[in-house]
Amino acid sequence: MEVAFSSTFKKAFRKRIKRDVLLEKRFWQKLDVFIENPFNRELRTHKLSGTLDGLWSFSVEFDCRVIFYFPEDGKAMFVDIGKHDEVY
């Protein structure tokens, strides 16, 4: 799986994740899992609905989610990261 980061994702990552060293480390670990298999049970990947229809989410930690979509086969675009209430 090839992963790209949108400018909004990069901004959210700097603002919400970069300050927390342990959370940042956990993100990079989960990214490795995602690249191997975006539907690994460990990630709890699920399709979103409503205003976020067409997007997907996976869990980094209990209250940290990554929002993304698949622009084409074998590729994922990360668009947001943060706590549940921040991204949904």
Coordinates of N, CA and C in Angstrom, one line a residue, residues 20-75:
D20 N 3.2 15.0 21.3 CA 3.1 13.8 22.1 C 4.0 12.7 21.6
V21 N 5.2 12.5 22.1 CA 6.2 11.6 21.6 C 5.7 10.2 21.5
L22 N 5.0 9.7 22.6 CA 4.5 8.3 22.6 C 3.4 8.1 21.5
L23 N 2.6 9.1 21.4 CA 1.5 9.0 20.4 C 2.1 9.0 19.0
E24 N 3.1 9.9 18.8 CA 3.7 9.9 17.5 C 4.4 8.6 17.1
K25 N 5.1 8.0 18.1 CA 5.7 6.7 17.9 C 4.7 5.6 17.6
R26 N 3.5 5.7 18.3 CA 2.4 4.7 18.0 C 1.9 4.9 16.6
F27 N 1.8 6.1 16.2 CA 1.3 6.4 14.8 C 2.2 5.7 13.8
W28 N 3.5 5.9 13.9 CA 4.4 5.3 12.9 C 4.4 3.8 13.0
Q29 N 4.1 3.2 14.1 CA 4.0 1.7 14.2 C 2.7 1.3 13.5
K30 N 1.6 2.0 13.7 CA 0.3 1.7 13.1 C 0.4 1.9 11.6
L31 N 1.2 2.9 11.1 CA 1.4 3.1 9.7 C 2.0 1.9 9.0
D32 N 3.0 1.3 9.7 CA 3.7 0.1 9.2 C 2.7 -1.0 9.0
V33 N 1.8 -1.2 10.0 CA 0.7 -2.2 9.9 C -0.2 -1.9 8.7
F34 N -0.6 -0.6 8.6 CA -1.5 -0.2 7.6 C -0.9 -0.5 6.2
I35 N 0.4 -0.2 6.0 CA 1.0 -0.4 4.7 C 1.0 -1.8 4.3
E36 N 1.2 -2.7 5.3 CA 1.2 -4.2 5.1 C -0.3 -4.6 4.7
N37 N -1.2 -4.1 5.5 CA -2.6 -4.6 5.3 C -3.6 -3.5 5.9
P38 N -4.2 -2.7 5.1 CA -5.0 -1.6 5.7 C -6.3 -2.1 6.4
F39 N -6.6 -3.4 6.3 CA -7.7 -4.0 7.0 C -7.3 -4.9 8.1
N40 N -6.1 -4.8 8.6 CA -5.6 -5.6 9.7 C -6.6 -5.3 10.9
R41 N -7.0 -6.4 11.6 CA -7.9 -6.3 12.7 C -7.4 -5.3 13.8
E42 N -6.1 -5.2 13.9 CA -5.5 -4.4 14.9 C -5.9 -2.9 14.7
L43 N -6.1 -2.5 13.5 CA -6.4 -1.1 13.1 C -7.9 -0.7 13.3
R44 N -8.7 -1.7 13.3 CA -10.2 -1.5 13.4 C -10.6 -0.5 12.3
T45 N -10.2 -0.8 11.1 CA -10.5 0.0 9.9 C -12.0 -0.1 9.6
H46 N -12.7 1.0 9.4 CA -14.1 1.0 9.0 C -14.5 2.1 8.1
K47 N -15.5 1.9 7.4 CA -16.0 2.9 6.4 C -16.9 3.9 7.2
L48 N -16.8 5.1 6.8 CA -17.6 6.2 7.4 C -18.9 6.5 6.6
S49 N -19.8 7.1 7.3 CA -21.1 7.4 6.6 C -21.5 8.8 6.9
G50 N -22.6 9.2 6.4 CA -23.1 10.6 6.7 C -22.3 11.6 6.0
T51 N -21.9 12.7 6.6 CA -21.1 13.8 6.0 C -19.7 13.3 5.6
L52 N -19.3 12.2 6.2 CA -18.0 11.6 5.8 C -18.1 10.4 4.9
D53 N -19.2 10.3 4.2 CA -19.4 9.2 3.3 C -18.3 9.2 2.3
G54 N -17.7 8.0 2.0 CA -16.6 7.8 1.0 C -15.3 7.8 1.7
L55 N -15.2 8.1 3.0 CA -14.0 8.1 3.7 C -13.9 6.9 4.6
W56 N -12.7 6.6 5.1 CA -12.5 5.4 6.0 C -11.7 6.0 7.2
S57 N -11.7 5.1 8.3 CA -11.0 5.5 9.5 C -10.3 4.3 10.0
F58 N -9.1 4.5 10.7 CA -8.5 3.4 11.5 C -8.0 4.1 12.8
S59 N -7.9 3.2 13.8 CA -7.5 3.6 15.1 C -6.0 3.6 15.3
V60 N -5.4 4.6 15.9 CA -4.0 4.6 16.3 C -3.9 4.2 17.7
E61 N -4.8 4.8 18.5 CA -5.0 4.4 19.9 C -6.5 4.5 20.2
F62 N -6.8 4.3 21.5 CA -8.2 4.3 21.9 C -9.0 5.5 21.3
D63 N -8.4 6.7 21.5 CA -9.1 7.9 21.1 C -8.3 8.7 20.1
C64 N -7.6 8.1 19.2 CA -6.9 8.7 18.1 C -7.2 8.0 16.8
R65 N -7.8 8.8 15.8 CA -8.2 8.2 14.6 C -7.5 8.8 13.4
V66 N -7.3 8.1 12.3 CA -6.8 8.6 11.0 C -7.9 8.5 10.1
I67 N -8.3 9.6 9.4 CA -9.3 9.6 8.3 C -8.6 9.5 7.0
F68 N -9.0 8.7 6.1 CA -8.4 8.5 4.8 C -9.4 8.0 3.7
Y69 N -8.9 8.0 2.5 CA -9.7 7.4 1.4 C -8.7 6.7 0.4
F70 N -9.3 5.9 -0.4 CA -8.6 5.2 -1.4 C -8.8 5.9 -2.8
P71 N -7.8 6.7 -3.3 CA -8.0 7.3 -4.6 C -8.0 6.4 -5.7
E72 N -7.2 5.3 -5.5 CA -7.2 4.2 -6.5 C -6.6 2.9 -5.8
D73 N -6.7 1.8 -6.5 CA -6.2 0.6 -5.9 C -4.7 0.7 -5.5
G74 N -4.4 0.2 -4.3 CA -3.0 0.2 -3.9 C -2.5 1.5 -3.3
K75 N -3.4 2.5 -3.2 CA -3.0 3.9 -2.7 C -4.0 4.3 -1.7

